[in-house]
Amino acid sequence: MASQYRKIVVKIGSNVLTQKDGLPDLARIQNITAQIAQLRSNGIEVILVSSGAVASGRSIITVPDKTDTIAARQLLAAVGQVKLLHTYYTMFAEHGVVCAQVLVTKEDFRDRKHYLNMKNCFTALLQNKVVPIVNENDVVSVTELMFTDNDELAGLVAAMLNADALIILSNVDGVFNGDPKQAGATVIKEIHAKETNFASFIAPGKSQFGRGGMVTKSAMAQKVARLGIPVHVANGTKDDILLGLLSNDVEHTKFVPGKTASGTKKWLATTAEATGIVQVNEGAKTALTSGKAISLLPVGIVAIKADFSKGDIIKVVDEAGVLIGFGIAQYGADKARERIGERNQKALVHYDYFYPSI
Ligand SMILES: Nc1ncnc2c1ncn2[C@@H]1O[C@H](COP(=O)(O)OP(=O)(O)O)[C@@H](O)[C@H]1O
Ligand SMILES: N[C@@H](CCC(=O)OP(=O)(O)O)C(=O)O
């Protein structure tokens, strides 16, 4: 197997790990761990983002009907995560591979310190040849604190670790040009950075145990590819899919990467939280989204919608309030307010610290 990738993030959906009856698919997990062990012996670093805690919990306990939905999910995930990791631990051990559990929340990506602590931990694990197995900390991630799904989490991890590729394993062969269950639908081989209208060809439904569905999966994959990281969506229920994919001989969908973004830009792209909000005019919007190295100057600002301090992440929005991107402020809201519309002033956001979201 000759692959140009040296560090990959592999995301496995609940459906890949679960049989139709809801019980964990041990043969599947065995095949996946064997593949990862082989990739590792070929010098490829692998970070696994694995769903399946809730599904695994269902195989251990029955939640009483009257339990509220949040408590039920917490209960199933807390119980199931232990079993899931025990299964991985045992199966990786057969290949002499050590694995580790990393549970994260959305908050960990919003706070620079948490972010760096997390990143340092991954670095230490990889340097020590340990396979990190990442999942959302479902016990504390409740409703608005939750990731959209583990695809979003995998995208954030891939950007944070500057991975060479993100591989998303689902229960379909890739992104189809229509409902995969309908005759005539075929797998789209490549999706380019400009494609955004996924809802026009992707059915809104999701698989039996999945959370996000293919529309959110594709939107996330697109976002990661725009940072310069190729994203592959393939069928994890097929034996040896990772090995086949990395040898370029299985049908799947590739989200073709754009220009590689800097570490700071990757961080900006992975953080959803911004303190301030700055509104800009049409000219500034066009310039900032042109793909050129253009900074946000006060002359293009029309209003400061929410306060911020120097060094904070700010949201840049257009006159209709639509998000254009995220940036790091070079000075605080008070100074920015004084300079609104003025020429020849220092940029509020330098282009190295701006990440467009459109
Ligand atoms: N155009 C499409 N191409 C591929 N899958 C689609 C499409 N439209 C809808 N889907 C559905 O999306 C599901 C995968 O998304 P999801 O349920 O989130 O899976 P996972 O648990 O792997 O994250 C597939 O099982 C499929 O039924
Ligand atoms: N953290 C949850 C997974 C949630 C999730 O996003 O699942 P999926 O859509 O199958 O990737 C669990 O382990 O059950």
PDB file of N, CA and C in Angstrom, residues 183-261:
ATOM      1  N   ALA A 183     -32.868   3.798  -7.472  1.00  0.00           N
ATOM      2  CA  ALA A 183     -32.103   3.280  -8.622  1.00  0.00           C
ATOM      3  C   ALA A 183     -31.542   4.450  -9.416  1.00  0.00           C
ATOM      4  N   GLY A 184     -30.350   4.279  -9.926  1.00  0.00           N
ATOM      5  CA  GLY A 184     -29.765   5.315 -10.787  1.00  0.00           C
ATOM      6  C   GLY A 184     -28.860   6.280 -10.046  1.00  0.00           C
ATOM      7  N   ALA A 185     -28.941   6.311  -8.712  1.00  0.00           N
ATOM      8  CA  ALA A 185     -28.056   7.223  -7.964  1.00  0.00           C
ATOM      9  C   ALA A 185     -26.639   6.662  -7.983  1.00  0.00           C
ATOM     10  N   THR A 186     -25.676   7.535  -8.241  1.00  0.00           N
ATOM     11  CA  THR A 186     -24.290   7.060  -8.276  1.00  0.00           C
ATOM     12  C   THR A 186     -23.421   7.902  -7.338  1.00  0.00           C
ATOM     13  N   VAL A 187     -22.264   7.338  -6.986  1.00  0.00           N
ATOM     14  CA  VAL A 187     -21.352   8.029  -6.069  1.00  0.00           C
ATOM     15  C   VAL A 187     -20.623   9.153  -6.815  1.00  0.00           C
ATOM     16  N   ILE A 188     -20.622  10.331  -6.202  1.00  0.00           N
ATOM     17  CA  ILE A 188     -19.880  11.458  -6.797  1.00  0.00           C
ATOM     18  C   ILE A 188     -18.403  11.250  -6.441  1.00  0.00           C
ATOM     19  N   LYS A 189     -17.554  11.198  -7.459  1.00  0.00           N
ATOM     20  CA  LYS A 189     -16.149  10.858  -7.188  1.00  0.00           C
ATOM     21  C   LYS A 189     -15.398  12.017  -6.530  1.00  0.00           C
ATOM     22  N   GLU A 190     -15.665  13.244  -7.035  1.00  0.00           N
ATOM     23  CA  GLU A 190     -14.945  14.391  -6.481  1.00  0.00           C
ATOM     24  C   GLU A 190     -15.903  15.547  -6.265  1.00  0.00           C
ATOM     25  N   ILE A 191     -15.742  16.223  -5.136  1.00  0.00           N
ATOM     26  CA  ILE A 191     -16.536  17.425  -4.884  1.00  0.00           C
ATOM     27  C   ILE A 191     -15.545  18.559  -4.665  1.00  0.00           C
ATOM     28  N   HIS A 192     -15.738  19.630  -5.421  1.00  0.00           N
ATOM     29  CA  HIS A 192     -14.766  20.725  -5.381  1.00  0.00           C
ATOM     30  C   HIS A 192     -15.208  21.848  -4.448  1.00  0.00           C
ATOM     31  N   ALA A 193     -14.251  22.704  -4.111  1.00  0.00           N
ATOM     32  CA  ALA A 193     -14.472  23.750  -3.104  1.00  0.00           C
ATOM     33  C   ALA A 193     -15.683  24.639  -3.381  1.00  0.00           C
ATOM     34  N   LYS A 194     -16.024  24.817  -4.674  1.00  0.00           N
ATOM     35  CA  LYS A 194     -17.103  25.762  -4.980  1.00  0.00           C
ATOM     36  C   LYS A 194     -18.501  25.171  -4.762  1.00  0.00           C
ATOM     37  N   GLU A 195     -18.592  23.846  -4.758  1.00  0.00           N
ATOM     38  CA  GLU A 195     -19.913  23.202  -4.596  1.00  0.00           C
ATOM     39  C   GLU A 195     -20.463  23.467  -3.192  1.00  0.00           C
ATOM     40  N   THR A 196     -21.649  24.025  -3.092  1.00  0.00           N
ATOM     41  CA  THR A 196     -22.198  24.271  -1.756  1.00  0.00           C
ATOM     42  C   THR A 196     -23.645  23.809  -1.612  1.00  0.00           C
ATOM     43  N   ASN A 197     -24.317  23.616  -2.771  1.00  0.00           N
ATOM     44  CA  ASN A 197     -25.748  23.349  -2.703  1.00  0.00           C
ATOM     45  C   ASN A 197     -26.057  21.861  -2.478  1.00  0.00           C
ATOM     46  N   PHE A 198     -25.521  21.329  -1.374  1.00  0.00           N
ATOM     47  CA  PHE A 198     -25.666  19.888  -1.133  1.00  0.00           C
ATOM     48  C   PHE A 198     -27.128  19.469  -0.990  1.00  0.00           C
ATOM     49  N   ALA A 199     -27.910  20.346  -0.388  1.00  0.00           N
ATOM     50  CA  ALA A 199     -29.306  19.991  -0.130  1.00  0.00           C
ATOM     51  C   ALA A 199     -30.064  19.674  -1.420  1.00  0.00           C
ATOM     52  N   SER A 200     -29.539  20.135  -2.577  1.00  0.00           N
ATOM     53  CA  SER A 200     -30.240  19.877  -3.832  1.00  0.00           C
ATOM     54  C   SER A 200     -30.137  18.413  -4.275  1.00  0.00           C
ATOM     55  N   PHE A 201     -29.127  17.697  -3.791  1.00  0.00           N
ATOM     56  CA  PHE A 201     -29.038  16.298  -4.218  1.00  0.00           C
ATOM     57  C   PHE A 201     -28.917  15.301  -3.072  1.00  0.00           C
ATOM     58  N   ILE A 202     -28.834  15.825  -1.830  1.00  0.00           N
ATOM     59  CA  ILE A 202     -28.723  14.898  -0.710  1.00  0.00           C
ATOM     60  C   ILE A 202     -30.042  14.870   0.055  1.00  0.00           C
ATOM     61  N   ALA A 203     -30.550  13.657   0.270  1.00  0.00           N
ATOM     62  CA  ALA A 203     -31.804  13.522   1.011  1.00  0.00           C
ATOM     63  C   ALA A 203     -31.565  13.915   2.469  1.00  0.00           C
ATOM     64  N   PRO A 204     -32.531  14.575   3.113  1.00  0.00           N
ATOM     65  CA  PRO A 204     -32.308  15.080   4.466  1.00  0.00           C
ATOM     66  C   PRO A 204     -32.190  14.001   5.547  1.00  0.00           C
ATOM     67  N   GLY A 205     -32.663  12.789   5.280  1.00  0.00           N
ATOM     68  CA  GLY A 205     -32.670  11.734   6.307  1.00  0.00           C
ATOM     69  C   GLY A 205     -31.276  11.298   6.724  1.00  0.00           C
ATOM     70  N   LYS A 206     -31.213  10.636   7.872  1.00  0.00           N
ATOM     71  CA  LYS A 206     -29.938  10.058   8.290  1.00  0.00           C
ATOM     72  C   LYS A 206     -30.127   8.570   8.541  1.00  0.00           C
ATOM     73  N   SER A 207     -29.009   7.886   8.745  1.00  0.00           N
ATOM     74  CA  SER A 207     -29.107   6.449   8.911  1.00  0.00           C
ATOM     75  C   SER A 207     -29.670   6.109  10.301  1.00  0.00           C
ATOM     76  N   GLN A 208     -29.960   4.822  10.514  1.00  0.00           N
ATOM     77  CA  GLN A 208     -30.691   4.399  11.716  1.00  0.00           C
ATOM     78  C   GLN A 208     -30.128   4.951  13.038  1.00  0.00           C
ATOM     79  N   PHE A 209     -28.797   4.886  13.196  1.00  0.00           N
ATOM     80  CA  PHE A 209     -28.247   5.304  14.481  1.00  0.00           C
ATOM     81  C   PHE A 209     -27.456   6.612  14.390  1.00  0.00           C
ATOM     82  N   GLY A 210     -27.407   7.227  13.212  1.00  0.00           N
ATOM     83  CA  GLY A 210     -26.586   8.434  13.021  1.00  0.00           C
ATOM     84  C   GLY A 210     -27.250   9.669  13.603  1.00  0.00           C
ATOM     85  N   ARG A 211     -26.450  10.746  13.792  1.00  0.00           N
ATOM     86  CA  ARG A 211     -27.016  11.961  14.343  1.00  0.00           C
ATOM     87  C   ARG A 211     -27.183  13.063  13.296  1.00  0.00           C
ATOM     88  N   GLY A 212     -26.128  13.317  12.506  1.00  0.00           N
ATOM     89  CA  GLY A 212     -26.137  14.497  11.649  1.00  0.00           C
ATOM     90  C   GLY A 212     -26.797  14.300  10.295  1.00  0.00           C
ATOM     91  N   GLY A 213     -26.450  13.239   9.597  1.00  0.00           N
ATOM     92  CA  GLY A 213     -26.943  13.025   8.237  1.00  0.00           C
ATOM     93  C   GLY A 213     -25.922  13.497   7.216  1.00  0.00           C
ATOM     94  N   MET A 214     -26.211  13.177   5.935  1.00  0.00           N
ATOM     95  CA  MET A 214     -25.224  13.413   4.882  1.00  0.00           C
ATOM     96  C   MET A 214     -25.062  14.892   4.508  1.00  0.00           C
ATOM     97  N   VAL A 215     -26.107  15.697   4.716  1.00  0.00           N
ATOM     98  CA  VAL A 215     -25.978  17.124   4.378  1.00  0.00           C
ATOM     99  C   VAL A 215     -24.953  17.787   5.308  1.00  0.00           C
ATOM    100  N   THR A 216     -25.079  17.555   6.602  1.00  0.00           N
ATOM    101  CA  THR A 216     -24.111  18.167   7.529  1.00  0.00           C
ATOM    102  C   THR A 216     -22.719  17.551   7.329  1.00  0.00           C
ATOM    103  N   LYS A 217     -22.691  16.266   7.008  1.00  0.00           N
ATOM    104  CA  LYS A 217     -21.402  15.603   6.766  1.00  0.00           C
ATOM    105  C   LYS A 217     -20.685  16.289   5.590  1.00  0.00           C
ATOM    106  N   SER A 218     -21.433  16.542   4.516  1.00  0.00           N
ATOM    107  CA  SER A 218     -20.831  17.152   3.327  1.00  0.00           C
ATOM    108  C   SER A 218     -20.415  18.591   3.591  1.00  0.00           C
ATOM    109  N   ALA A 219     -21.238  19.331   4.333  1.00  0.00           N
ATOM    110  CA  ALA A 219     -20.896  20.732   4.624  1.00  0.00           C
ATOM    111  C   ALA A 219     -19.616  20.784   5.457  1.00  0.00           C
ATOM    112  N   MET A 220     -19.521  19.875   6.418  1.00  0.00           N
ATOM    113  CA  MET A 220     -18.323  19.843   7.249  1.00  0.00           C
ATOM    114  C   MET A 220     -17.106  19.428   6.428  1.00  0.00           C
ATOM    115  N   ALA A 221     -17.294  18.421   5.576  1.00  0.00           N
ATOM    116  CA  ALA A 221     -16.176  17.936   4.749  1.00  0.00           C
ATOM    117  C   ALA A 221     -15.663  19.077   3.856  1.00  0.00           C
ATOM    118  N   GLN A 222     -16.603  19.834   3.320  1.00  0.00           N
ATOM    119  CA  GLN A 222     -16.252  20.960   2.465  1.00  0.00           C
ATOM    120  C   GLN A 222     -15.416  21.991   3.219  1.00  0.00           C
ATOM    121  N   LYS A 223     -15.828  22.271   4.453  1.00  0.00           N
ATOM    122  CA  LYS A 223     -15.127  23.263   5.279  1.00  0.00           C
ATOM    123  C   LYS A 223     -13.682  22.813   5.546  1.00  0.00           C
ATOM    124  N   VAL A 224     -13.529  21.529   5.843  1.00  0.00           N
ATOM    125  CA  VAL A 224     -12.194  20.992   6.130  1.00  0.00           C
ATOM    126  C   VAL A 224     -11.338  21.014   4.853  1.00  0.00           C
ATOM    127  N   ALA A 225     -11.940  20.635   3.721  1.00  0.00           N
ATOM    128  CA  ALA A 225     -11.195  20.623   2.455  1.00  0.00           C
ATOM    129  C   ALA A 225     -10.729  22.041   2.089  1.00  0.00           C
ATOM    130  N   ARG A 226     -11.552  23.029   2.406  1.00  0.00           N
ATOM    131  CA  ARG A 226     -11.161  24.416   2.109  1.00  0.00           C
ATOM    132  C   ARG A 226      -9.940  24.856   2.902  1.00  0.00           C
ATOM    133  N   LEU A 227      -9.674  24.160   4.022  1.00  0.00           N
ATOM    134  CA  LEU A 227      -8.468  24.478   4.805  1.00  0.00           C
ATOM    135  C   LEU A 227      -7.227  23.803   4.220  1.00  0.00           C
ATOM    136  N   GLY A 228      -7.443  23.002   3.186  1.00  0.00           N
ATOM    137  CA  GLY A 228      -6.305  22.343   2.547  1.00  0.00           C
ATOM    138  C   GLY A 228      -6.181  20.871   2.929  1.00  0.00           C
ATOM    139  N   ILE A 229      -7.184  20.348   3.627  1.00  0.00           N
ATOM    140  CA  ILE A 229      -7.119  18.933   4.042  1.00  0.00           C
ATOM    141  C   ILE A 229      -8.111  18.114   3.202  1.00  0.00           C
ATOM    142  N   PRO A 230      -7.635  17.141   2.406  1.00  0.00           N
ATOM    143  CA  PRO A 230      -8.571  16.326   1.635  1.00  0.00           C
ATOM    144  C   PRO A 230      -9.466  15.482   2.552  1.00  0.00           C
ATOM    145  N   VAL A 231     -10.729  15.350   2.186  1.00  0.00           N
ATOM    146  CA  VAL A 231     -11.658  14.550   2.990  1.00  0.00           C
ATOM    147  C   VAL A 231     -12.219  13.437   2.106  1.00  0.00           C
ATOM    148  N   HIS A 232     -12.155  12.211   2.585  1.00  0.00           N
ATOM    149  CA  HIS A 232     -12.674  11.065   1.841  1.00  0.00           C
ATOM    150  C   HIS A 232     -13.877  10.504   2.606  1.00  0.00           C
ATOM    151  N   VAL A 233     -14.983  10.303   1.900  1.00  0.00           N
ATOM    152  CA  VAL A 233     -16.150   9.667   2.521  1.00  0.00           C
ATOM    153  C   VAL A 233     -16.300   8.284   1.883  1.00  0.00           C
ATOM    154  N   ALA A 234     -16.222   7.238   2.703  1.00  0.00           N
ATOM    155  CA  ALA A 234     -16.240   5.880   2.143  1.00  0.00           C
ATOM    156  C   ALA A 234     -17.070   4.957   3.022  1.00  0.00           C
ATOM    157  N   ASN A 235     -17.266   3.733   2.535  1.00  0.00           N
ATOM    158  CA  ASN A 235     -18.123   2.775   3.223  1.00  0.00           C
ATOM    159  C   ASN A 235     -17.339   1.925   4.227  1.00  0.00           C
ATOM    160  N   GLY A 236     -17.507   2.262   5.504  1.00  0.00           N
ATOM    161  CA  GLY A 236     -16.787   1.560   6.563  1.00  0.00           C
ATOM    162  C   GLY A 236     -17.315   0.177   6.850  1.00  0.00           C
ATOM    163  N   THR A 237     -18.458  -0.172   6.268  1.00  0.00           N
ATOM    164  CA  THR A 237     -18.980  -1.522   6.524  1.00  0.00           C
ATOM    165  C   THR A 237     -18.332  -2.553   5.591  1.00  0.00           C
ATOM    166  N   LYS A 238     -17.474  -2.069   4.693  1.00  0.00           N
ATOM    167  CA  LYS A 238     -16.781  -3.005   3.795  1.00  0.00           C
ATOM    168  C   LYS A 238     -15.432  -3.388   4.386  1.00  0.00           C
ATOM    169  N   ASP A 239     -15.079  -4.645   4.276  1.00  0.00           N
ATOM    170  CA  ASP A 239     -13.790  -5.105   4.792  1.00  0.00           C
ATOM    171  C   ASP A 239     -12.635  -4.374   4.120  1.00  0.00           C
ATOM    172  N   ASP A 240     -11.625  -4.067   4.903  1.00  0.00           N
ATOM    173  CA  ASP A 240     -10.372  -3.485   4.409  1.00  0.00           C
ATOM    174  C   ASP A 240     -10.540  -2.192   3.617  1.00  0.00           C
ATOM    175  N   ILE A 241     -11.553  -1.435   3.988  1.00  0.00           N
ATOM    176  CA  ILE A 241     -11.840  -0.205   3.249  1.00  0.00           C
ATOM    177  C   ILE A 241     -10.694   0.825   3.342  1.00  0.00           C
ATOM    178  N   LEU A 242     -10.094   0.934   4.529  1.00  0.00           N
ATOM    179  CA  LEU A 242      -9.032   1.945   4.682  1.00  0.00           C
ATOM    180  C   LEU A 242      -7.837   1.609   3.801  1.00  0.00           C
ATOM    181  N   LEU A 243      -7.490   0.322   3.790  1.00  0.00           N
ATOM    182  CA  LEU A 243      -6.330  -0.102   2.993  1.00  0.00           C
ATOM    183  C   LEU A 243      -6.621   0.120   1.509  1.00  0.00           C
ATOM    184  N   GLY A 244      -7.841  -0.228   1.091  1.00  0.00           N
ATOM    185  CA  GLY A 244      -8.230  -0.046  -0.303  1.00  0.00           C
ATOM    186  C   GLY A 244      -8.242   1.427  -0.687  1.00  0.00           C
ATOM    187  N   LEU A 245      -8.787   2.236   0.199  1.00  0.00           N
ATOM    188  CA  LEU A 245      -8.893   3.662  -0.089  1.00  0.00           C
ATOM    189  C   LEU A 245      -7.508   4.306  -0.234  1.00  0.00           C
ATOM    190  N   LEU A 246      -6.611   3.941   0.673  1.00  0.00           N
ATOM    191  CA  LEU A 246      -5.281   4.545   0.626  1.00  0.00           C
ATOM    192  C   LEU A 246      -4.456   4.001  -0.547  1.00  0.00           C
ATOM    193  N   SER A 247      -4.891   2.892  -1.127  1.00  0.00           N
ATOM    194  CA  SER A 247      -4.222   2.390  -2.337  1.00  0.00           C
ATOM    195  C   SER A 247      -4.960   2.862  -3.585  1.00  0.00           C
ATOM    196  N   ASN A 248      -5.910   3.762  -3.388  1.00  0.00           N
ATOM    197  CA  ASN A 248      -6.676   4.350  -4.502  1.00  0.00           C
ATOM    198  C   ASN A 248      -7.483   3.354  -5.295  1.00  0.00           C
ATOM    199  N   ASP A 249      -7.921   2.260  -4.675  1.00  0.00           N
ATOM    200  CA  ASP A 249      -8.698   1.361  -5.516  1.00  0.00           C
ATOM    201  C   ASP A 249     -10.094   1.032  -4.981  1.00  0.00           C
ATOM    202  N   VAL A 250     -10.722   2.012  -4.300  1.00  0.00           N
ATOM    203  CA  VAL A 250     -12.152   1.802  -4.007  1.00  0.00           C
ATOM    204  C   VAL A 250     -12.930   3.049  -4.394  1.00  0.00           C
ATOM    205  N   GLU A 251     -14.154   2.783  -4.823  1.00  0.00           N
ATOM    206  CA  GLU A 251     -15.024   3.883  -5.190  1.00  0.00           C
ATOM    207  C   GLU A 251     -15.438   4.610  -3.905  1.00  0.00           C
ATOM    208  N   HIS A 252     -15.338   5.912  -3.907  1.00  0.00           N
ATOM    209  CA  HIS A 252     -15.756   6.716  -2.760  1.00  0.00           C
ATOM    210  C   HIS A 252     -15.805   8.179  -3.206  1.00  0.00           C
ATOM    211  N   THR A 253     -16.129   9.074  -2.266  1.00  0.00           N
ATOM    212  CA  THR A 253     -16.152  10.501  -2.610  1.00  0.00           C
ATOM    213  C   THR A 253     -14.976  11.221  -1.976  1.00  0.00           C
ATOM    214  N   LYS A 254     -14.294  12.022  -2.807  1.00  0.00           N
ATOM    215  CA  LYS A 254     -13.204  12.836  -2.266  1.00  0.00           C
ATOM    216  C   LYS A 254     -13.595  14.308  -2.345  1.00  0.00           C
ATOM    217  N   PHE A 255     -13.472  14.997  -1.227  1.00  0.00           N
ATOM    218  CA  PHE A 255     -13.624  16.456  -1.229  1.00  0.00           C
ATOM    219  C   PHE A 255     -12.237  17.023  -1.498  1.00  0.00           C
ATOM    220  N   VAL A 256     -12.107  17.624  -2.664  1.00  0.00           N
ATOM    221  CA  VAL A 256     -10.795  18.077  -3.134  1.00  0.00           C
ATOM    222  C   VAL A 256     -10.341  19.293  -2.314  1.00  0.00           C
ATOM    223  N   PRO A 257      -9.108  19.250  -1.783  1.00  0.00           N
ATOM    224  CA  PRO A 257      -8.664  20.339  -0.904  1.00  0.00           C
ATOM    225  C   PRO A 257      -8.361  21.644  -1.635  1.00  0.00           C
ATOM    226  N   GLY A 258      -8.527  22.748  -0.900  1.00  0.00           N
ATOM    227  CA  GLY A 258      -8.116  24.051  -1.408  1.00  0.00           C
ATOM    228  C   GLY A 258      -6.686  24.320  -0.966  1.00  0.00           C
ATOM    229  N   LYS A 259      -6.274  25.591  -1.035  1.00  0.00           N
ATOM    230  CA  LYS A 259      -4.905  25.961  -0.602  1.00  0.00           C
ATOM    231  C   LYS A 259      -4.763  25.697   0.902  1.00  0.00           C
ATOM    232  N   THR A 260      -3.586  25.233   1.322  1.00  0.00           N
ATOM    233  CA  THR A 260      -3.395  24.935   2.738  1.00  0.00           C
ATOM    234  C   THR A 260      -3.402  26.216   3.579  1.00  0.00           C
ATOM    235  N   ALA A 261      -4.194  26.223   4.639  1.00  0.00           N
ATOM    236  CA  ALA A 261      -4.285  27.404   5.500  1.00  0.00           C
ATOM    237  C   ALA A 261      -3.261  27.329   6.631  1.00  0.00           C
TER     238      ALA A 261
END
